């Protein structure tokens, strides 16, 4: 863990805060390396014992049995405790320097823009619960200068993933999106780009670095995270126009973008919202424009009992109720249904830098979290 900041908006930790964050990191690493293998064994054994004549028992029965087993109890309470401690550690660090962070946001270079909508209505599927257990969810916003929610998210991002999604910048997903485009649509050079569900802009800035002359837009539902995202991007030299809008229905003109993409957004929305988002992508893309969505590498056809246990934890105890819907959703069929052509959906190997000369990584076997991502992409007919 470094004491230097990866960008000027990242809250710097003092000695005690660093110790608290290091404890969270060690705790989460311990759960992953030491408790998770025991959970895997227990879940498989329980499922095997309940199997009858080669037929798997319903997952609710496996879960009922697991609930009384100390290995499962220990794992699930440690998972939940790790999440709670992570958000607390990030908040402790941010709250000490909230005024400084707001000032730093206001001193950002005049790049890009920020448009918030005081009348914006948070989609019900996000307002219902604090996604990932972050107190206040993505939408908390206390004032016209508030950057707290974004700062906490950014500070926690690399603890969440144990640094496996691009270190403190947590920007791997953006690089993977560009790698995917370079492989599937070589030479594609978008001039107007939209990032849907950008949160604090980790992927936004990464994608923008490959297309520095593009007119770059990014949207999300939370004013606080967007305010932080704008300052973060500007301090990093990226001119991005952030606005508070729902990806289901934006105010952008028809046929106005060359590239519309999202990173890890669809699994946090309802199935109905996913359908509306695909339709909206089609409306705002120009003929010949590309839609690209990056998702967590979980597909229903691959989910075994261990995947069910982990997904059950995500849905019940980490406020991620929609992962199962998206894992079973035929995203390529949906893309074709709304009018996209040259559609493909498959796993893509993770990269931390995109390059047209890299070994192709699309269509490779699923290597698991942070080593593979699930991609769906297609082109709007014409152009
Ligand atoms: C896991 S985060 C995405 C992270 C970000 N794309 C990145 O790669 O760093 C999911 C984001 O999607 C946003 N989101 C969910 N539904 C949305 C919608 N209908 N419109 C806009 N943003 C949405 C959430 O507010 C949240 O910020």
Coordinates of C-alpha atoms and ligand atoms in Angstrom, one line a residue:
X1 CA 0.0 0.0 0.0
X2 CA 1.5 3.4 -1.0
X3 CA 1.2 6.7 0.8
X4 CA 1.3 8.6 -2.5
X5 CA -2.0 9.3 -4.2
X6 CA -2.6 7.9 -7.7
X7 CA -4.4 11.2 -8.6
X8 CA -5.0 14.5 -6.7
X9 CA -8.6 13.7 -5.7
X10 CA -7.8 10.4 -4.0
X11 CA -8.1 10.9 -0.2
X12 CA -4.7 10.5 1.4
X13 CA -4.5 8.2 4.5
X14 CA -2.7 9.3 7.7
X15 CA -0.9 6.7 9.8
X16 CA -3.9 5.4 11.7
X17 CA -6.1 5.4 8.6
X18 CA -3.5 3.4 6.7
X19 CA -3.3 0.9 9.6
X20 CA -7.1 0.6 9.5
X21 CA -7.1 0.1 5.7
X22 CA -4.3 -2.4 5.9
X23 CA -6.2 -4.4 8.5
X24 CA -9.2 -4.5 6.2
X25 CA -7.0 -5.6 3.3
X26 CA -5.4 -8.4 5.5
X27 CA -8.8 -9.5 6.8
X28 CA -10.4 -9.7 3.3
X29 CA -7.3 -11.5 2.0
X30 CA -7.5 -14.0 4.9
X31 CA -11.2 -14.7 4.1
X32 CA -10.4 -15.2 0.4
X33 CA -7.3 -17.4 0.9
X34 CA -8.3 -19.3 4.1
X35 CA -12.0 -19.4 4.6
X36 CA -13.2 -19.5 1.0
X37 CA -11.5 -22.9 0.2
X38 CA -13.2 -24.4 3.3
X39 CA -16.6 -23.0 2.1
X40 CA -16.1 -24.5 -1.3
X41 CA -15.4 -27.9 0.2
X42 CA -18.4 -27.6 2.6
X43 CA -20.8 -26.5 -0.1
X44 CA -19.7 -29.3 -2.5
X45 CA -19.9 -32.0 0.3
X46 CA -23.4 -30.7 1.4
X47 CA -24.7 -30.7 -2.2
X48 CA -23.3 -34.3 -2.7
X49 CA -24.9 -35.6 0.4
X50 CA -28.3 -34.2 -0.6
X51 CA -28.1 -35.5 -4.1
X52 CA -30.6 -38.3 -4.8
X53 CA -30.0 -40.8 -7.6
X54 CA -27.7 -38.4 -9.4
X55 CA -30.2 -35.5 -9.2
X56 CA -29.0 -32.3 -7.5
X57 CA -31.1 -31.1 -4.6
X58 CA -32.7 -27.6 -4.9
X59 CA -30.3 -24.9 -3.8
X60 CA -32.7 -23.7 -1.0
X61 CA -32.2 -27.2 0.6
X62 CA -28.4 -26.9 0.3
X63 CA -28.6 -23.5 1.8
X64 CA -30.8 -24.7 4.7
X65 CA -28.3 -27.4 5.5
X66 CA -25.3 -25.0 5.2
X67 CA -26.9 -22.5 7.5
X68 CA -26.2 -24.7 10.5
X69 CA -22.6 -25.4 9.6
X70 CA -19.8 -23.4 11.4
X71 CA -17.7 -23.2 8.2
X72 CA -20.5 -21.5 6.4
X73 CA -21.5 -19.3 9.3
X74 CA -17.9 -18.2 9.7
X75 CA -17.5 -17.5 6.0
X76 CA -20.7 -15.5 5.6
X77 CA -20.3 -13.4 8.7
X78 CA -16.7 -12.7 7.8
X79 CA -17.7 -11.6 4.3
X80 CA -20.2 -9.3 5.6
X81 CA -17.9 -7.9 8.4
X82 CA -15.2 -7.3 5.8
X83 CA -17.6 -5.2 3.7
X84 CA -18.7 -3.2 6.7
X85 CA -15.2 -2.5 7.9
X86 CA -14.1 -1.6 4.4
X87 CA -16.7 1.2 4.0
X88 CA -16.0 2.4 7.6
X89 CA -12.2 2.6 6.9
X90 CA -12.8 4.5 3.7
X91 CA -15.3 6.9 5.4
X92 CA -12.9 7.5 8.4
X93 CA -10.3 8.7 5.9
X94 CA -12.6 10.8 3.8
X95 CA -14.5 12.4 6.7
X96 CA -11.3 13.9 8.3
X97 CA -10.5 15.7 5.0
X98 CA -13.9 16.4 3.5
X99 CA -13.5 20.1 3.4
X100 CA -10.1 19.8 1.7
X101 CA -11.6 17.4 -0.8
X102 CA -14.4 19.8 -1.7
X103 CA -11.8 22.6 -2.1
X104 CA -9.6 20.4 -4.3
X105 CA -12.7 19.5 -6.4
X106 CA -13.3 23.2 -7.0
X107 CA -9.6 23.8 -7.9
X108 CA -9.7 21.2 -10.7
X109 CA -8.6 22.4 -14.1
X110 CA -11.5 23.7 -16.2
X111 CA -11.9 20.5 -18.3
X112 CA -15.2 18.9 -19.3
X113 CA -18.4 19.8 -17.5
X114 CA -20.9 18.7 -14.9
X115 CA -24.6 18.8 -15.1
X116 CA -26.7 17.6 -12.2
X117 CA -30.5 17.5 -12.1
X118 CA -32.2 18.4 -8.8
X119 CA -35.4 16.7 -9.9
X120 CA -33.7 13.5 -11.0
X121 CA -35.5 10.4 -9.7
X122 CA -33.3 7.5 -8.6
X123 CA -34.4 4.3 -10.3
X124 CA -36.4 2.2 -7.8
X125 CA -34.0 -0.8 -8.1
X126 CA -31.1 1.4 -6.8
X127 CA -33.1 3.4 -4.3
X128 CA -34.4 0.2 -2.6
X129 CA -31.1 -0.8 -1.0
X130 CA -27.5 0.5 -0.6
X131 CA -25.7 -1.5 -3.4
X132 CA -22.5 -3.3 -2.1
X133 CA -23.6 -2.1 1.4
X134 CA -22.0 1.3 0.9
X135 CA -24.0 3.5 3.3
X136 CA -26.0 5.9 1.2
X137 CA -25.6 3.8 -1.9
X138 CA -24.5 5.5 -5.2
X139 CA -27.0 8.4 -4.7
X140 CA -26.2 10.1 -1.4
X141 CA -25.6 13.9 -2.0
X142 CA -25.8 16.3 0.9
X143 CA -25.0 19.7 -0.8
X144 CA -24.0 21.4 -4.0
X145 CA -20.3 20.8 -3.2
X146 CA -20.6 17.3 -1.7
X147 CA -18.0 14.8 -3.1
X148 CA -18.1 12.5 0.0
X149 CA -19.8 9.5 -1.6
X150 CA -17.5 9.5 -4.6
X151 CA -14.4 9.8 -2.4
X152 CA -15.5 6.9 -0.2
X153 CA -16.2 4.7 -3.3
X154 CA -12.8 5.6 -4.9
X155 CA -10.9 5.0 -1.6
X156 CA -12.7 1.6 -1.1
X157 CA -12.5 0.4 -4.7
X158 CA -9.1 -1.2 -4.5
X159 CA -9.7 -2.7 -1.0
X160 CA -13.0 -4.2 -2.4
X161 CA -11.1 -6.0 -5.2
X162 CA -7.9 -6.6 -3.2
X163 CA -6.2 -4.5 -5.9
X164 CA -7.0 -6.9 -8.6
X165 CA -8.8 -4.5 -11.0
X166 CA -6.0 -2.1 -11.8
X167 CA -4.5 -1.2 -8.4
X168 CA -5.6 2.1 -6.8
X169 CA -6.9 3.5 -10.1
X170 CA -9.3 0.5 -10.3
X171 CA -9.4 1.1 -14.1
X172 CA -8.9 -2.3 -15.6
X173 CA -12.4 -2.5 -17.0
X174 CA -11.9 0.5 -19.2
X175 CA -8.7 -1.0 -20.7
X176 CA -10.6 -4.3 -21.3
X177 CA -13.4 -2.4 -23.2
X178 CA -10.8 -0.8 -25.5
X179 CA -9.0 -4.1 -26.0
X180 CA -12.3 -5.7 -27.0
X181 CA -13.0 -2.9 -29.5
X182 CA -9.4 -3.2 -30.9
X183 CA -9.9 -7.0 -31.4
X184 CA -13.5 -7.0 -32.7
X185 CA -13.5 -3.8 -34.7
X186 CA -9.9 -3.0 -35.6
X187 CA -9.3 0.6 -36.6
X188 CA -12.5 1.9 -35.1
X189 CA -11.9 5.5 -34.0
X190 CA -14.9 6.9 -32.1
X191 CA -15.3 10.7 -32.0
X192 CA -18.2 10.9 -29.7
X193 CA -18.3 8.5 -26.8
X194 CA -20.7 7.8 -23.9
X195 CA -20.0 5.8 -20.7
X196 CA -23.2 4.6 -19.0
X197 CA -23.0 4.2 -15.2
X198 CA -19.6 5.7 -14.8
X199 CA -19.7 6.1 -10.9
X200 CA -16.4 8.0 -10.1
X201 CA -15.0 7.6 -13.7
X202 CA -12.4 4.9 -13.1
X203 CA -13.1 3.3 -16.5
X204 CA -14.1 6.6 -18.1
X205 CA -10.6 8.1 -17.7
X206 CA -9.0 4.8 -18.9
X207 CA -11.1 4.7 -22.1
X208 CA -10.6 8.5 -22.6
X209 CA -6.8 8.0 -22.6
X210 CA -7.1 6.0 -25.8
X211 CA -9.3 8.5 -27.6
X212 CA -7.9 11.9 -26.4
X213 CA -9.6 13.9 -29.1
X214 CA -13.1 12.4 -28.6
X215 CA -16.1 14.4 -27.3
X216 CA -16.5 12.3 -24.2
X217 CA -19.7 12.0 -22.1
X218 CA -20.5 9.9 -19.0
X219 CA -23.6 9.5 -16.9
X220 CA -24.7 8.1 -13.6
X221 CA -27.6 8.5 -11.2
X222 CA -25.8 10.1 -8.2
X223 CA -24.9 13.8 -8.1
X224 CA -22.3 13.3 -5.4
X225 CA -20.4 10.6 -7.3
X226 CA -20.6 12.6 -10.5
X227 CA -19.2 15.7 -8.8
X228 CA -16.2 13.7 -7.6
X229 CA -15.9 12.0 -11.0
X230 CA -15.7 15.3 -12.8
X231 CA -13.0 16.7 -10.4
X232 CA -11.1 13.4 -10.6
X233 CA -11.1 13.3 -14.4
X234 CA -10.2 17.0 -14.7
X235 CA -7.3 16.6 -12.3
X236 CA -6.1 13.6 -14.4
X237 CA -6.3 15.7 -17.6
X238 CA -9.4 14.1 -19.1
X239 CA -12.1 16.4 -20.5
X240 CA -15.3 14.5 -19.8
X241 CA -18.9 15.9 -19.8
X242 CA -20.6 14.3 -16.8
X243 CA -24.4 14.4 -16.4
X244 CA -26.9 13.0 -14.0
X245 CA -29.2 10.8 -16.1
X246 CA -30.6 7.3 -16.2
X247 CA -29.1 5.1 -18.9
X248 CA -32.7 3.9 -19.5
X249 CA -33.7 7.2 -21.0
X250 CA -31.2 10.0 -21.7
X251 CA -31.6 13.4 -23.2
X252 CA -29.0 12.8 -25.9
X253 CA -30.1 13.2 -29.6
X254 CA -30.8 10.2 -31.8
X255 CA -27.8 9.0 -33.8
X256 CA -25.4 11.1 -31.9
X257 CA -22.7 8.7 -30.6
X258 CA -20.0 6.5 -32.2
X259 CA -19.5 4.4 -29.1
X260 CA -21.7 3.8 -26.1
X261 CA -20.4 1.4 -23.5
X262 CA -20.9 0.4 -19.8
X263 CA -18.7 -1.4 -17.3
X264 CA -20.3 -3.6 -14.6
X265 CA -23.6 -1.7 -14.7
X266 CA -26.1 -4.2 -16.1
X267 CA -25.8 -6.7 -13.2
X268 CA -26.9 -3.9 -10.8
X269 CA -30.1 -3.1 -12.7
X270 CA -33.4 -4.9 -13.2
X271 CA -34.0 -7.1 -16.3
X272 CA -36.6 -4.5 -17.5
X273 CA -34.0 -1.8 -17.1
X274 CA -31.4 -3.8 -19.2
X275 CA -33.9 -4.0 -22.0
X276 CA -34.6 -0.3 -21.9
X277 CA -30.8 0.4 -21.8
X278 CA -30.1 -1.6 -24.9
X279 CA -32.9 0.2 -26.7
X280 CA -31.6 3.5 -25.6
X281 CA -28.1 2.6 -26.8
X282 CA -29.6 1.8 -30.2
X283 CA -31.5 5.1 -30.4
X284 CA -28.5 7.3 -29.5
X285 CA -25.9 5.5 -31.6
X286 CA -25.3 6.7 -35.2
X287 CA -25.6 4.0 -37.9
X288 CA -22.3 2.1 -37.8
X289 CA -21.8 3.0 -34.1
X290 CA -20.8 0.5 -31.5
X291 CA -22.4 -0.7 -28.2
X292 CA -20.2 -2.5 -25.8
X293 CA -21.1 -3.8 -22.3
X294 CA -18.6 -5.4 -19.9
X295 CA -20.0 -7.6 -17.2
X296 CA -18.8 -9.8 -14.3
X297 CA -17.8 -13.2 -15.6
X298 CA -20.8 -15.1 -14.2
X299 CA -23.0 -17.0 -16.6
X300 CA -26.0 -19.1 -15.4
X301 CA -25.0 -22.1 -17.4
X302 CA -21.6 -22.3 -15.6
X303 CA -22.9 -21.6 -12.0
X304 CA -22.4 -24.7 -9.8
X305 CA -23.3 -25.0 -6.1
X306 CA -20.4 -22.8 -5.1
X307 CA -21.5 -20.1 -7.5
X308 CA -25.0 -20.3 -6.0
X309 CA -23.6 -19.9 -2.5
X310 CA -21.5 -16.9 -3.5
X311 CA -24.4 -15.4 -5.5
X312 CA -26.8 -15.9 -2.6
X313 CA -24.4 -14.0 -0.3
X314 CA -24.2 -11.2 -2.9
X315 CA -28.0 -11.0 -3.2
X316 CA -28.9 -11.3 0.4
X317 CA -26.0 -9.7 2.3
X318 CA -24.2 -7.4 -0.1
X319 CA -27.3 -5.8 -1.7
X320 CA -26.7 -7.2 -5.2
X321 CA -30.1 -8.7 -5.9
X322 CA -29.9 -8.6 -9.7
X323 CA -26.7 -10.6 -10.4
X324 CA -28.8 -13.8 -11.1
X325 CA -31.1 -12.1 -13.5
X326 CA -28.2 -10.8 -15.7
X327 CA -26.3 -14.1 -15.4
X328 CA -29.2 -15.9 -17.1
X329 CA -30.1 -13.1 -19.6
X330 CA -29.4 -13.9 -23.2
X331 CA -27.7 -10.5 -23.9
X332 CA -26.7 -11.2 -27.5
X333 CA -30.2 -12.2 -28.3
X334 CA -31.5 -9.0 -26.7
X335 CA -28.9 -6.9 -28.7
X336 CA -30.1 -8.5 -32.0
X337 CA -33.8 -8.0 -31.0
X338 CA -33.3 -4.3 -30.6
X339 CA -31.6 -4.1 -34.0
X340 CA -27.9 -4.5 -33.5
X341 CA -25.8 -6.5 -36.1
X342 CA -22.4 -8.2 -35.8
X343 CA -23.4 -9.1 -32.3
X344 CA -21.1 -11.3 -30.1
X345 CA -21.1 -12.2 -26.4
X346 CA -18.3 -14.2 -24.7
X347 CA -15.5 -14.0 -22.2
X348 CA -12.6 -11.7 -22.7
X349 CA -9.3 -12.0 -20.9
X350 CA -8.4 -9.2 -18.6
X351 CA -5.7 -6.7 -19.6
X352 CA -4.3 -3.6 -17.7
X353 CA -3.3 -1.9 -21.0
X354 CA -5.0 -2.3 -24.4
X355 CA -3.0 -2.8 -27.5
X356 CA -3.8 -3.7 -31.1
X357 CA -0.7 -6.0 -31.0
X358 CA -1.8 -7.9 -27.9
X359 CA -2.7 -11.6 -28.3
X360 CA -6.5 -11.8 -28.9
X361 CA -8.4 -12.4 -25.6
X362 CA -12.0 -12.5 -26.8
X363 CA -13.7 -15.9 -26.8
X364 CA -11.3 -17.4 -24.4
X365 CA -12.4 -19.7 -21.5
X366 CA -13.6 -18.0 -18.3
X367 CA -10.7 -17.7 -15.9
X368 CA -12.8 -16.2 -13.1
X369 CA -13.1 -12.8 -11.4
X370 CA -10.7 -10.1 -12.4
X371 CA -9.0 -12.4 -14.9
X372 CA -11.9 -12.6 -17.3
X373 CA -14.9 -10.4 -18.1
X374 CA -18.1 -11.1 -20.0
X375 CA -18.6 -8.9 -23.0
X376 CA -21.5 -8.2 -25.3
X377 CA -21.0 -5.9 -28.3
X378 CA -22.7 -5.1 -31.6
X379 CA -23.0 -2.5 -34.3
X380 CA -25.9 -0.4 -35.3
X381 CA -26.8 -1.3 -38.8
X382 CA -25.8 1.1 -41.6
X383 CA -23.1 3.7 -41.6
Ligands
LIG1 C1 -20.4 -1.1 -10.3 S1 -20.7 0.6 -10.7 C2 -19.9 0.9 -12.2 C3 -18.5 1.2 -12.2 C4 -17.9 2.0 -13.3 N1 -18.6 1.8 -14.6 C5 -16.5 1.6 -13.5 O1 -16.1 0.8 -14.3 O2 -15.7 2.1 -12.6 C6 -22.4 0.6 -11.3 C7 -22.9 2.0 -11.6 O3 -24.0 1.9 -12.4 C8 -24.9 3.0 -12.1 N2 -26.2 2.8 -12.6 C9 -27.0 1.7 -12.3 N3 -28.2 1.9 -13.0 C10 -28.1 3.0 -13.7 C11 -28.9 3.7 -14.6 N4 -30.1 3.3 -14.9 N5 -28.5 4.8 -15.2 C12 -27.2 5.3 -14.9 N6 -26.4 4.7 -14.1 C13 -26.8 3.6 -13.5 C14 -24.8 3.0 -10.5 O4 -25.3 4.3 -10.0 C15 -23.3 2.8 -10.3 O5 -22.6 4.0 -10.3

